Structures are given as structure tokens and as C-alpha cells.
Amino acid sequence: MTLRNILLGATMLCAATTPAFAFAQDAAPADADTGTTEVVDYGNDIIVTASKRSQTLQDTPVAVSVTSAAQLEESQIRDLIDLQSSVPSLRVSQLQSSANTNFIIRGFGNGANNAGIEPSVGVFIDGVYRSRSAAQIGDLPNVERIEVLRGPQSTLFGKNASAGVISIVTQKPQYEFGGSVEATYGNYDAITVKGDVTGPISDTVAFSIGGSYNRRDGYAQDLKLNTDVNDRNRWGVRGQLLFEPTDALSIRLIGDYDKIDENCCIAGNVVAGPTVAITNALAGGPSVDANNPFSYKVYNNFLSSNEIENYGGSAQIDYDLGNMALTSISAYRQVRALTNQDSDFTGADLIGENSQDLGIDTFTQELRLTSDFDGPFNFLLGGYYFNEKIDQKNDIRFGTQFRPYADQLIRASTANALNVASLEAILGAANGANYTGTFFRAGDGLDEAYRMKDEAFSIFGTIDFEVTDRLTLTLGGNYTKDRKRFRTNVISTDTFSGIDLRGTGGRVLSQQALATGVGQALGLPAGTLATPAQIQAFAGAQPAIFGQINAQATAFGAANANLTTAQAAADNNPLTVGNPFLALTPFQFLPPFLNVPNAVEDGKTNDSDFSYSVRAAYELTDTVNVYATYATGFKASSVNLSRDSRPLASDLPAIVAGGFATPNLVSGSRFADPEESTVYEFGLKGQWDVAAVNVAVFKQSIKGFQSNVFTGTGFALANAGKQSTFGIEFDGSVRPTEGLNLTLAATYLDAKYDSFVNSAFGDISGTTPAGIPELSLSLGGTYTYEFAGGTRAIAHVDYAYESPVQIVEGLTGFPASVAQNLKREVNSLNASFTVKLNNGFELGVWGRNLTNAQYLTTIFPAVAQSGSVSGYPSQPRTYGVTGRFKF
């Protein structure tokens, strides 16, 4: 299916608007002052506030997709992960835990695996920014609409909207008593219960309170623990008060609490490497379901746990000053997340613990003044303050079987010349230490503690000038200052990783050369090494000759210390033998950590940026508008709050010279520099009585894209030189006959790395970034039939497609062809059928992923298992029945 055919077919439908179609729904107006997109049907005019002022969707020069509450019900969309099936430009991936979720718009976005990494896609709920994924992934509350603003939105939304914005708007309290209750039962024994009630307390005060409970058995099976996994267990409550003491003043208070306690997330075996035989032997049976990630059968030693609490409150004050309006949004939020995972994903006890205790405290304050003059000139002026504290503790420890596992690997890598016990003896003798029983000992590992404080402020505004009745020019700007302070306290108890194998190997080779030289001088049989006593006696009897032999032996050790045995063999020099211990450096998993701040690294970042936008919007006719936009975006520095944090290459010489370098210290990244994005965009919006069309053509790029790639033992955080994407977005709907609404949304993306020299896989400049499908589609149809008496039957179906795409840039330790051949293709079909009685009762059946499409959301080198690849499989088919009563 070609892009040309898709667009031609869409045009023949006269189609496009956002995936939710307000003219097919009835939605009450919501506060325009949340700075989000409002879906309201006034005739055929959809009122939006994507630019933080009320306009019709037709007149808004922004690429925005809107999903209404009705479509959320019809498609059984319960969280932001489900939302991507309706918005082709949006991709959401849940990774190793319930708290880690990636949001990507137009192929740009990151920030899930590390609390110190800034997101590129801003998530807002009722105008309040949710800064990290752990605060974003709960079940959706009593939603009125969801908007996805595509492309850089930094002018109005600040430092974390360089790729776009997802905004969720909940229903505000009403002065008329009402509410709803809903219950769902589905496969995997899924039970969901939701309810809300709203009404007046007085003539000027209204309330609402809602709650939800969502429980489901796991859809995967752990055959070692004999239990289901990947379950769902979450609940939440949310309360609101609306004070309107005068016509000019409105105060909205919101408080919420939600909790997640789930066992998630399984990783299946995609490629079974040579280590599988070892883990099978240690496990006493299968340790993985080899090469079969979609069997949903795994083997673990303990259940992966996710205990997440997310709570907070906000106050929005709106005051009407006549031809101006003042808005204040204050919010304080907390996240507490305790997770643990069997990160080797095998039935062997290799990683005994990989836990994280994360606390995030966030305060935000926004203040805006918006004009509503009758003349050609209008403005918006605002300020924003952000203060966040992150306190994170991690532990990773060797399991009870890692020592025998490492023993087998060391034997294999040294052709049985060494094992763990002999290695302890040899290295102990060379270093004058007793290492017996200490290498890869169960319970050893890393104790990690990280703290970061992020304080930022921004001043922003826009100016609108109506040149003519049909032409409007808009200028916008945002100055942001971001300052981070971070510190680490990481302690390694991994004895083997703390040994300098280069220096130790050099000493061992020097000792062997000395013993050989003295043996030859004493006339011992060829190949016989002199004993320590013989060496000592010879040194006393022949000091001059001993000095020469010792100098030669020392030089020999130094010359070979940094050469592997393979490199030495290629040298064809009998005096070059290489360091046999260098082959064991990959087993130094958890080396000593140089903490920050220190004498060279101050643990600080200071960023500032001025983002701006220029737009021209022209009304061609009363039903067709066009616009052109140039905008820039900004994302502040991201801090590497993980065990993989290393000094920058520019700082390493000073650290070594200062004498406080830890053993085996190498360069890496403490943080990634800011991202700067730009977009050129042309759009067309048409709206008629029975159809609408939105088209956006854009060229978007990011300089310094913050890439965070898992390498098998850790994450590599680095800035790409430049990533760019040319794209076309097409949204549409048409009502060919009464009761029938057809929809189509399509996105075409042509992405590439213009420059990425220092990636984890070398120079990949000129290649296509992984995970970005060239073509994404969302097709839908809804048919509503009304019986006599007002009863309605509603049939809905939607289909999501993503063209085949390489999942990851590369896989450490594998040829490039392995990653190139592992692709993802999405074909997902959802459907529902609902009967709505005129007394408020509704009953429906539904199914998601009815074709049981299977694909891998991401893949990665198996942890400490060279030659194996793991991956997260997609969720299988789900279906159920829902009853709902609205009053």
C-alpha cells in the first residue's frame, strides 16, 4: 500500500479531522484556560485552545489530534498506551516496568529508563505537567478529551515539549446532579469498575468525585514459579471542587491519588545464544523458552514487582478582567515507585536483585494574562516556574548462581586455562591479596544513591495581528532558564570488577619473565621457572645480572599489559605474548564508581534558551484555511542518574592527574547536552457539513538528540549530531449517510540521522533511526442506529497499521545484520458493539487486537549473556463486556 494510494483514497473520502469527531459527539464546553484543546460542537465548529486561547479547530494553526470521551469508550482506551492506536503520529512503549513508558511523536522522544533524562514529549493533565513517566501511566480519570499536539511546542509549553505535547482534560464539576457507574469483565479474568458523581453544594460551589479499580490476571505464564505474570492491579480516586463566587472569578481545586501494584514486565527470548546451555544446566531444566518470545512463557526466580503511588493536588484560578483574563495554575505532586526485577530473564539465579526506590517531588506554578480585544491586536503573556527533587536508590546484586555461571564463561573464554578459583589465586598472588571465594559472590554488587534538584523558570508570550479579515500573523517567544544540581553515592562490592587487569596482567607477565630469565641464568632445564627462593638467592649473589634480567622482565610486562593474546598472536613476534587477563574485562560488570561532585566535576548543569515561533494563517474560504509555521524547541540537559554514569572524556585526564581515579575508570557521560529542535510546517484545514480534512507537511529536526541505548550491561547516553524527519500527516472523517461516520488518519515519515558519529554502534550518520515506521495508519468506522423510543445501537471498528521497521539501532556484540533483520510490523484490529437505552443504561461487548497481532515493542542484548537477545512482546488479544449507567 503506497502513500499515494492512501492519500488518494482519503481525499476521495473528503476525509480528515482528528481521530475523535466532535460533530458526531456531544461534549460540554470545558475551561479554555487549561491551555489544552477543547472539543465542543457548536454547529460544526470544534472549539480548541491549543494556543492557550479559544479558537475553532478550523482556525487553529497547529497540528493537533483530539480524542473525545466517546471514542475512548468505544475503543476501550484505558491509558496512554492504548491511545496510540488512534493517533498514528504517536507511539507509546511500555518497557521493563509499569513505571517506564516512552512517548514518541513524529519519531522524536525519549526519557523512560532514567529519571534524570528529560522527556521530549510533555504530558499535561488539567494543565499540570507530569514530569516523569512514573507519573503518567495510571488509568485515565474521568476524561473529557485527550489532545496530541504534534511538533515543537516549546513557545507555550516550555522546555519539555520539543517533540510535542499530550494533554488530558478531565470533566469539571457540574451544577446539575449526575454521574455514572461502569463495570467491565474480560478475558484473563479482567475486572474494571469505575464511577463518578457530580453536583452542586450551593449556587456557587460544585463538586465531583470519581474512582476506578482495574484488576486482571497476567497474560503470560512463569513456568518456574508456576504463576501468571504481566497482570494488572491498580486503583485511583479523584476529587474536585469548583468555586464560582462571581461571574468573573472561578477557582477549581483538584486532588487525586492512584496506586499500582503489578507484576510486570516479561521479556521473551528472541535469539538463544551459547549461554543458554549454561543457564539451562544451572536451572536444572529450561531457563528460557528459546527463540519463542510470543509463547508468553518465561522462567524467573522471583516475580518482578511494581509498587507505584502517584498523588497530588492543583488549584486553577481564572479571573475575567473584561477584555483580558488572568489564569493561575499551581500544583504539587509526589511519586513513589518501588520496583524490582529478575533482570537476567532466565530460570538461573544470575541477578538476585535489581531494585529501585524512586521518589519525585514536583511543584509547578503558571501565571498567564490573555487579551480579548476587538481590534486587530491581541496578546498572551505568561510565566512558569518548575521545582523538582528526585531521590533515587538502586541495588543490583549477584544471584546465588552467578559464580558458577561466570566460572563456565571464564573456562570457555580461556580454553579451560582458567576458572574462577584459579583466577582468584593468580590475581591474589600478583596483588598481594587474598581473593579466595570473593569473585562473583552472591549478594555482592552495587549500592546506589542519586539525588537531583531541577529548578527552572520561563517567560513566554505570543502576539496575534490580524493584517486583514482573512490573514493573521502570530509571533511567539519563550525564554527558559534551567539549572540542575546532582550528586551520587555509589559503592561497589564486586571484587573482581575492582581489579586493574591491565596492571595486574603486566605484573604477572613480568614475574613470569623474571622467573624464566633467572631459571636460564641458573642453568635450569628449558621452560623451568625459578622459585621465589632461587630468585632471591640469585639477586643477592649476582646483583648486576639480576638487575638486567629484572629490567628486561619489567619492560616485557609493560609491553604486553595492554595487548590481548589475540593481538599478540597477530604480531608474529615471539616476545609479544599478550595479557591473558584482558579477555576477562567483559566480566567486570560492576566496577568501582567515581562519585559526583568531586574535585573536577561539580555535578551541575546550567542551560538557557530562547525558543520562538512565527506563523501565518490565511482563510482561503469560509471552509478552508491554510497556515505556515516556523518554530523552534528546546529540551534541557539530561543527567545520567545510573550506574553507567562516567566522566566526560575532557574531564578524565584531570581526574587521573588528581590521583582520585577509581580502578578501571573510563570516559562516558554524566549528562547529555540540551536538544534544540526546529520545524517548518505547512497545513491545510477544511471543514464542511459532513466532512473535514486536515493536512500537515513538515520538515522537523533536532540537533543534539539525546540518545539512550541499552548495551547489554548498561545504558549509553549520548548526543546525536542531528536527526531530521520529513513528514506528511493526514486526518479525515466523512459522514456519507446518516448515522455512519468514517475516519482515516495517516502519517508518512522519512527520518534519518544527518550526523551521529559517537553512537553506541559507531558512526551511523546517514542511516534511518530505528523504531520510526515509514507509514502509520488508523482507519475507523462508527455506525449508530436509533430505534423508536430513543434506544441506540452503536457499532465501532478501528484498525491500526505500522509498516515494517528496524526495532533498534544495533545490538552490542552482534553483526549489524542481526538488528537489521529484526523488524516490527503492527496490524491491530479493535471493535465494539454497544446498546444505549434512553434511561441511561448501556451494555456493550468489545475486543482489542482481535487479530492477535504479535510484534516486539523493543529488543536488547540479554543481560550478561553474550550471543542472546531478549525482547518485550506485544499484548495479546483482549475482549470483554461492559455495562454502564449514566444518571
PDB file of N, CA, C and O in Angstrom, residues 358-405:
ATOM      1  N   LEU A 358      12.299   5.014  44.065  1.00  0.00           N
ATOM      2  CA  LEU A 358      12.314   6.330  43.422  1.00  0.00           C
ATOM      3  C   LEU A 358      11.287   7.242  44.064  1.00  0.00           C
ATOM      4  O   LEU A 358      10.125   6.871  44.226  1.00  0.00           O
ATOM      5  N   GLY A 359      11.741   8.444  44.415  1.00  0.00           N
ATOM      6  CA  GLY A 359      10.834   9.471  44.912  1.00  0.00           C
ATOM      7  C   GLY A 359      10.986  10.745  44.099  1.00  0.00           C
ATOM      8  O   GLY A 359      12.098  11.207  43.863  1.00  0.00           O
ATOM      9  N   ILE A 360       9.874  11.303  43.653  1.00  0.00           N
ATOM     10  CA  ILE A 360       9.874  12.532  42.860  1.00  0.00           C
ATOM     11  C   ILE A 360       8.881  13.506  43.485  1.00  0.00           C
ATOM     12  O   ILE A 360       7.708  13.169  43.675  1.00  0.00           O
ATOM     13  N   ASP A 361       9.360  14.682  43.821  1.00  0.00           N
ATOM     14  CA  ASP A 361       8.511  15.746  44.357  1.00  0.00           C
ATOM     15  C   ASP A 361       8.569  16.935  43.398  1.00  0.00           C
ATOM     16  O   ASP A 361       9.667  17.431  43.114  1.00  0.00           O
ATOM     17  N   THR A 362       7.417  17.378  42.931  1.00  0.00           N
ATOM     18  CA  THR A 362       7.374  18.412  41.893  1.00  0.00           C
ATOM     19  C   THR A 362       6.397  19.514  42.268  1.00  0.00           C
ATOM     20  O   THR A 362       5.249  19.240  42.637  1.00  0.00           O
ATOM     21  N   PHE A 363       6.859  20.755  42.171  1.00  0.00           N
ATOM     22  CA  PHE A 363       5.995  21.924  42.336  1.00  0.00           C
ATOM     23  C   PHE A 363       6.052  22.753  41.064  1.00  0.00           C
ATOM     24  O   PHE A 363       7.135  23.023  40.529  1.00  0.00           O
ATOM     25  N   THR A 364       4.895  23.148  40.551  1.00  0.00           N
ATOM     26  CA  THR A 364       4.839  23.995  39.351  1.00  0.00           C
ATOM     27  C   THR A 364       3.880  25.150  39.592  1.00  0.00           C
ATOM     28  O   THR A 364       2.894  25.024  40.335  1.00  0.00           O
ATOM     29  N   GLN A 365       4.186  26.260  38.957  1.00  0.00           N
ATOM     30  CA  GLN A 365       3.329  27.432  39.026  1.00  0.00           C
ATOM     31  C   GLN A 365       3.322  28.115  37.666  1.00  0.00           C
ATOM     32  O   GLN A 365       4.372  28.419  37.110  1.00  0.00           O
ATOM     33  N   GLU A 366       2.124  28.326  37.137  1.00  0.00           N
ATOM     34  CA  GLU A 366       1.973  29.037  35.871  1.00  0.00           C
ATOM     35  C   GLU A 366       1.040  30.220  36.076  1.00  0.00           C
ATOM     36  O   GLU A 366       0.022  30.125  36.765  1.00  0.00           O
ATOM     37  N   LEU A 367       1.381  31.343  35.453  1.00  0.00           N
ATOM     38  CA  LEU A 367       0.572  32.548  35.510  1.00  0.00           C
ATOM     39  C   LEU A 367       0.482  33.114  34.101  1.00  0.00           C
ATOM     40  O   LEU A 367       1.506  33.303  33.436  1.00  0.00           O
ATOM     41  N   ARG A 368      -0.774  33.400  33.638  1.00  0.00           N
ATOM     42  CA  ARG A 368      -0.971  33.890  32.272  1.00  0.00           C
ATOM     43  C   ARG A 368      -1.951  35.050  32.253  1.00  0.00           C
ATOM     44  O   ARG A 368      -2.946  35.055  32.988  1.00  0.00           O
ATOM     45  N   LEU A 369      -1.670  35.983  31.377  1.00  0.00           N
ATOM     46  CA  LEU A 369      -2.589  37.082  31.090  1.00  0.00           C
ATOM     47  C   LEU A 369      -2.896  37.042  29.599  1.00  0.00           C
ATOM     48  O   LEU A 369      -1.992  37.110  28.768  1.00  0.00           O
ATOM     49  N   THR A 370      -4.183  36.936  29.263  1.00  0.00           N
ATOM     50  CA  THR A 370      -4.613  36.797  27.872  1.00  0.00           C
ATOM     51  C   THR A 370      -5.574  37.920  27.519  1.00  0.00           C
ATOM     52  O   THR A 370      -6.516  38.197  28.270  1.00  0.00           O
ATOM     53  N   SER A 371      -5.339  38.537  26.386  1.00  0.00           N
ATOM     54  CA  SER A 371      -6.218  39.630  25.953  1.00  0.00           C
ATOM     55  C   SER A 371      -7.329  39.121  25.041  1.00  0.00           C
ATOM     56  O   SER A 371      -7.219  38.067  24.429  1.00  0.00           O
ATOM     57  N   ASP A 372      -8.393  39.904  24.974  1.00  0.00           N
ATOM     58  CA  ASP A 372      -9.512  39.615  24.072  1.00  0.00           C
ATOM     59  C   ASP A 372     -10.043  40.936  23.535  1.00  0.00           C
ATOM     60  O   ASP A 372     -11.202  41.312  23.745  1.00  0.00           O
ATOM     61  N   PHE A 373      -9.175  41.644  22.832  1.00  0.00           N
ATOM     62  CA  PHE A 373      -9.527  42.960  22.301  1.00  0.00           C
ATOM     63  C   PHE A 373     -10.354  42.815  21.022  1.00  0.00           C
ATOM     64  O   PHE A 373     -10.247  41.821  20.295  1.00  0.00           O
ATOM     65  N   ASP A 374     -11.141  43.833  20.721  1.00  0.00           N
ATOM     66  CA  ASP A 374     -11.932  43.832  19.494  1.00  0.00           C
ATOM     67  C   ASP A 374     -11.089  44.163  18.266  1.00  0.00           C
ATOM     68  O   ASP A 374     -11.439  43.814  17.149  1.00  0.00           O
ATOM     69  N   GLY A 375      -9.958  44.841  18.485  1.00  0.00           N
ATOM     70  CA  GLY A 375      -9.134  45.276  17.379  1.00  0.00           C
ATOM     71  C   GLY A 375      -8.275  44.166  16.805  1.00  0.00           C
ATOM     72  O   GLY A 375      -8.409  42.995  17.159  1.00  0.00           O
ATOM     73  N   PRO A 376      -7.368  44.528  15.921  1.00  0.00           N
ATOM     74  CA  PRO A 376      -6.552  43.528  15.219  1.00  0.00           C
ATOM     75  C   PRO A 376      -5.436  42.942  16.080  1.00  0.00           C
ATOM     76  O   PRO A 376      -4.805  41.971  15.683  1.00  0.00           O
ATOM     77  N   PHE A 377      -5.188  43.542  17.242  1.00  0.00           N
ATOM     78  CA  PHE A 377      -4.040  43.136  18.051  1.00  0.00           C
ATOM     79  C   PHE A 377      -4.509  42.415  19.311  1.00  0.00           C
ATOM     80  O   PHE A 377      -5.398  42.884  20.021  1.00  0.00           O
ATOM     81  N   ASN A 378      -3.881  41.244  19.598  1.00  0.00           N
ATOM     82  CA  ASN A 378      -4.116  40.514  20.846  1.00  0.00           C
ATOM     83  C   ASN A 378      -2.808  39.880  21.297  1.00  0.00           C
ATOM     84  O   ASN A 378      -1.908  39.636  20.484  1.00  0.00           O
ATOM     85  N   PHE A 379      -2.751  39.593  22.583  1.00  0.00           N
ATOM     86  CA  PHE A 379      -1.508  39.042  23.117  1.00  0.00           C
ATOM     87  C   PHE A 379      -1.798  38.016  24.207  1.00  0.00           C
ATOM     88  O   PHE A 379      -2.900  37.958  24.777  1.00  0.00           O
ATOM     89  N   LEU A 380      -0.767  37.227  24.502  1.00  0.00           N
ATOM     90  CA  LEU A 380      -0.739  36.328  25.644  1.00  0.00           C
ATOM     91  C   LEU A 380       0.626  36.489  26.289  1.00  0.00           C
ATOM     92  O   LEU A 380       1.659  36.437  25.597  1.00  0.00           O
ATOM     93  N   LEU A 381       0.666  36.677  27.610  1.00  0.00           N
ATOM     94  CA  LEU A 381       1.923  36.822  28.332  1.00  0.00           C
ATOM     95  C   LEU A 381       1.868  35.954  29.574  1.00  0.00           C
ATOM     96  O   LEU A 381       0.875  35.973  30.320  1.00  0.00           O
ATOM     97  N   GLY A 382       2.936  35.170  29.789  1.00  0.00           N
ATOM     98  CA  GLY A 382       2.910  34.257  30.924  1.00  0.00           C
ATOM     99  C   GLY A 382       4.281  33.961  31.494  1.00  0.00           C
ATOM    100  O   GLY A 382       5.318  34.270  30.899  1.00  0.00           O
ATOM    101  N   GLY A 383       4.248  33.379  32.668  1.00  0.00           N
ATOM    102  CA  GLY A 383       5.466  32.920  33.328  1.00  0.00           C
ATOM    103  C   GLY A 383       5.243  31.544  33.926  1.00  0.00           C
ATOM    104  O   GLY A 383       4.103  31.169  34.261  1.00  0.00           O
ATOM    105  N   TYR A 384       6.305  30.772  34.046  1.00  0.00           N
ATOM    106  CA  TYR A 384       6.202  29.389  34.524  1.00  0.00           C
ATOM    107  C   TYR A 384       7.401  29.086  35.418  1.00  0.00           C
ATOM    108  O   TYR A 384       8.544  29.437  35.082  1.00  0.00           O
ATOM    109  N   TYR A 385       7.133  28.438  36.558  1.00  0.00           N
ATOM    110  CA  TYR A 385       8.188  28.048  37.492  1.00  0.00           C
ATOM    111  C   TYR A 385       8.078  26.554  37.757  1.00  0.00           C
ATOM    112  O   TYR A 385       6.972  26.011  37.944  1.00  0.00           O
ATOM    113  N   PHE A 386       9.232  25.887  37.780  1.00  0.00           N
ATOM    114  CA  PHE A 386       9.292  24.427  37.944  1.00  0.00           C
ATOM    115  C   PHE A 386      10.361  24.097  38.974  1.00  0.00           C
ATOM    116  O   PHE A 386      11.494  24.562  38.873  1.00  0.00           O
ATOM    117  N   ASN A 387      10.004  23.312  39.979  1.00  0.00           N
ATOM    118  CA  ASN A 387      10.959  22.886  41.012  1.00  0.00           C
ATOM    119  C   ASN A 387      10.724  21.415  41.299  1.00  0.00           C
ATOM    120  O   ASN A 387       9.621  21.027  41.707  1.00  0.00           O
ATOM    121  N   GLU A 388      11.753  20.617  41.072  1.00  0.00           N
ATOM    122  CA  GLU A 388      11.611  19.167  41.238  1.00  0.00           C
ATOM    123  C   GLU A 388      12.810  18.588  41.967  1.00  0.00           C
ATOM    124  O   GLU A 388      13.957  18.963  41.717  1.00  0.00           O
ATOM    125  N   LYS A 389      12.527  17.647  42.868  1.00  0.00           N
ATOM    126  CA  LYS A 389      13.566  16.932  43.592  1.00  0.00           C
ATOM    127  C   LYS A 389      13.394  15.442  43.335  1.00  0.00           C
ATOM    128  O   LYS A 389      12.295  14.900  43.474  1.00  0.00           O
ATOM    129  N   ILE A 390      14.486  14.803  42.951  1.00  0.00           N
ATOM    130  CA  ILE A 390      14.486  13.358  42.683  1.00  0.00           C
ATOM    131  C   ILE A 390      15.431  12.676  43.665  1.00  0.00           C
ATOM    132  O   ILE A 390      16.585  13.080  43.812  1.00  0.00           O
ATOM    133  N   ASP A 391      14.930  11.677  44.339  1.00  0.00           N
ATOM    134  CA  ASP A 391      15.721  10.879  45.279  1.00  0.00           C
ATOM    135  C   ASP A 391      15.578   9.426  44.854  1.00  0.00           C
ATOM    136  O   ASP A 391      14.480   8.860  44.908  1.00  0.00           O
ATOM    137  N   GLN A 392      16.678   8.846  44.426  1.00  0.00           N
ATOM    138  CA  GLN A 392      16.617   7.512  43.824  1.00  0.00           C
ATOM    139  C   GLN A 392      17.674   6.601  44.447  1.00  0.00           C
ATOM    140  O   GLN A 392      18.834   6.978  44.574  1.00  0.00           O
ATOM    141  N   LYS A 393      17.248   5.411  44.830  1.00  0.00           N
ATOM    142  CA  LYS A 393      18.162   4.397  45.358  1.00  0.00           C
ATOM    143  C   LYS A 393      18.000   3.118  44.552  1.00  0.00           C
ATOM    144  O   LYS A 393      16.877   2.662  44.322  1.00  0.00           O
ATOM    145  N   ASN A 394      19.115   2.564  44.131  1.00  0.00           N
ATOM    146  CA  ASN A 394      19.115   1.327  43.352  1.00  0.00           C
ATOM    147  C   ASN A 394      20.019   0.294  44.024  1.00  0.00           C
ATOM    148  O   ASN A 394      21.007   0.652  44.662  1.00  0.00           O
ATOM    149  N   ASP A 395      19.686  -0.958  43.818  1.00  0.00           N
ATOM    150  CA  ASP A 395      20.554  -2.063  44.239  1.00  0.00           C
ATOM    151  C   ASP A 395      20.558  -3.105  43.143  1.00  0.00           C
ATOM    152  O   ASP A 395      19.494  -3.500  42.645  1.00  0.00           O
ATOM    153  N   ILE A 396      21.742  -3.559  42.761  1.00  0.00           N
ATOM    154  CA  ILE A 396      21.855  -4.695  41.852  1.00  0.00           C
ATOM    155  C   ILE A 396      22.870  -5.644  42.468  1.00  0.00           C
ATOM    156  O   ILE A 396      23.969  -5.234  42.872  1.00  0.00           O
ATOM    157  N   ARG A 397      22.507  -6.920  42.556  1.00  0.00           N
ATOM    158  CA  ARG A 397      23.349  -7.881  43.264  1.00  0.00           C
ATOM    159  C   ARG A 397      23.414  -9.202  42.494  1.00  0.00           C
ATOM    160  O   ARG A 397      22.453  -9.597  41.826  1.00  0.00           O
ATOM    161  N   PHE A 398      24.567  -9.862  42.637  1.00  0.00           N
ATOM    162  CA  PHE A 398      24.730 -11.174  42.030  1.00  0.00           C
ATOM    163  C   PHE A 398      23.821 -12.175  42.738  1.00  0.00           C
ATOM    164  O   PHE A 398      23.660 -12.147  43.959  1.00  0.00           O
ATOM    165  N   GLY A 399      23.241 -13.088  41.936  1.00  0.00           N
ATOM    166  CA  GLY A 399      22.452 -14.166  42.497  1.00  0.00           C
ATOM    167  C   GLY A 399      23.328 -15.320  42.945  1.00  0.00           C
ATOM    168  O   GLY A 399      24.562 -15.324  42.791  1.00  0.00           O
ATOM    169  N   THR A 400      22.688 -16.347  43.471  1.00  0.00           N
ATOM    170  CA  THR A 400      23.418 -17.483  44.030  1.00  0.00           C
ATOM    171  C   THR A 400      24.131 -18.308  42.967  1.00  0.00           C
ATOM    172  O   THR A 400      25.055 -19.064  43.296  1.00  0.00           O
ATOM    173  N   GLN A 401      23.721 -18.170  41.688  1.00  0.00           N
ATOM    174  CA  GLN A 401      24.321 -18.996  40.632  1.00  0.00           C
ATOM    175  C   GLN A 401      25.187 -18.195  39.674  1.00  0.00           C
ATOM    176  O   GLN A 401      25.645 -18.743  38.670  1.00  0.00           O
ATOM    177  N   PHE A 402      25.444 -16.927  39.990  1.00  0.00           N
ATOM    178  CA  PHE A 402      26.282 -16.168  39.074  1.00  0.00           C
ATOM    179  C   PHE A 402      27.735 -16.646  39.119  1.00  0.00           C
ATOM    180  O   PHE A 402      28.412 -16.659  38.088  1.00  0.00           O
ATOM    181  N   ARG A 403      28.223 -17.044  40.286  1.00  0.00           N
ATOM    182  CA  ARG A 403      29.614 -17.511  40.377  1.00  0.00           C
ATOM    183  C   ARG A 403      29.834 -18.766  39.525  1.00  0.00           C
ATOM    184  O   ARG A 403      30.773 -18.791  38.707  1.00  0.00           O
ATOM    185  N   PRO A 404      29.013 -19.817  39.638  1.00  0.00           N
ATOM    186  CA  PRO A 404      29.226 -20.960  38.733  1.00  0.00           C
ATOM    187  C   PRO A 404      28.982 -20.608  37.265  1.00  0.00           C
ATOM    188  O   PRO A 404      29.614 -21.185  36.379  1.00  0.00           O
ATOM    189  N   TYR A 405      28.074 -19.656  37.009  1.00  0.00           N
ATOM    190  CA  TYR A 405      27.846 -19.208  35.635  1.00  0.00           C
ATOM    191  C   TYR A 405      29.100 -18.529  35.086  1.00  0.00           C
ATOM    192  O   TYR A 405      29.561 -18.842  33.979  1.00  0.00           O
TER     193      TYR A 405
END
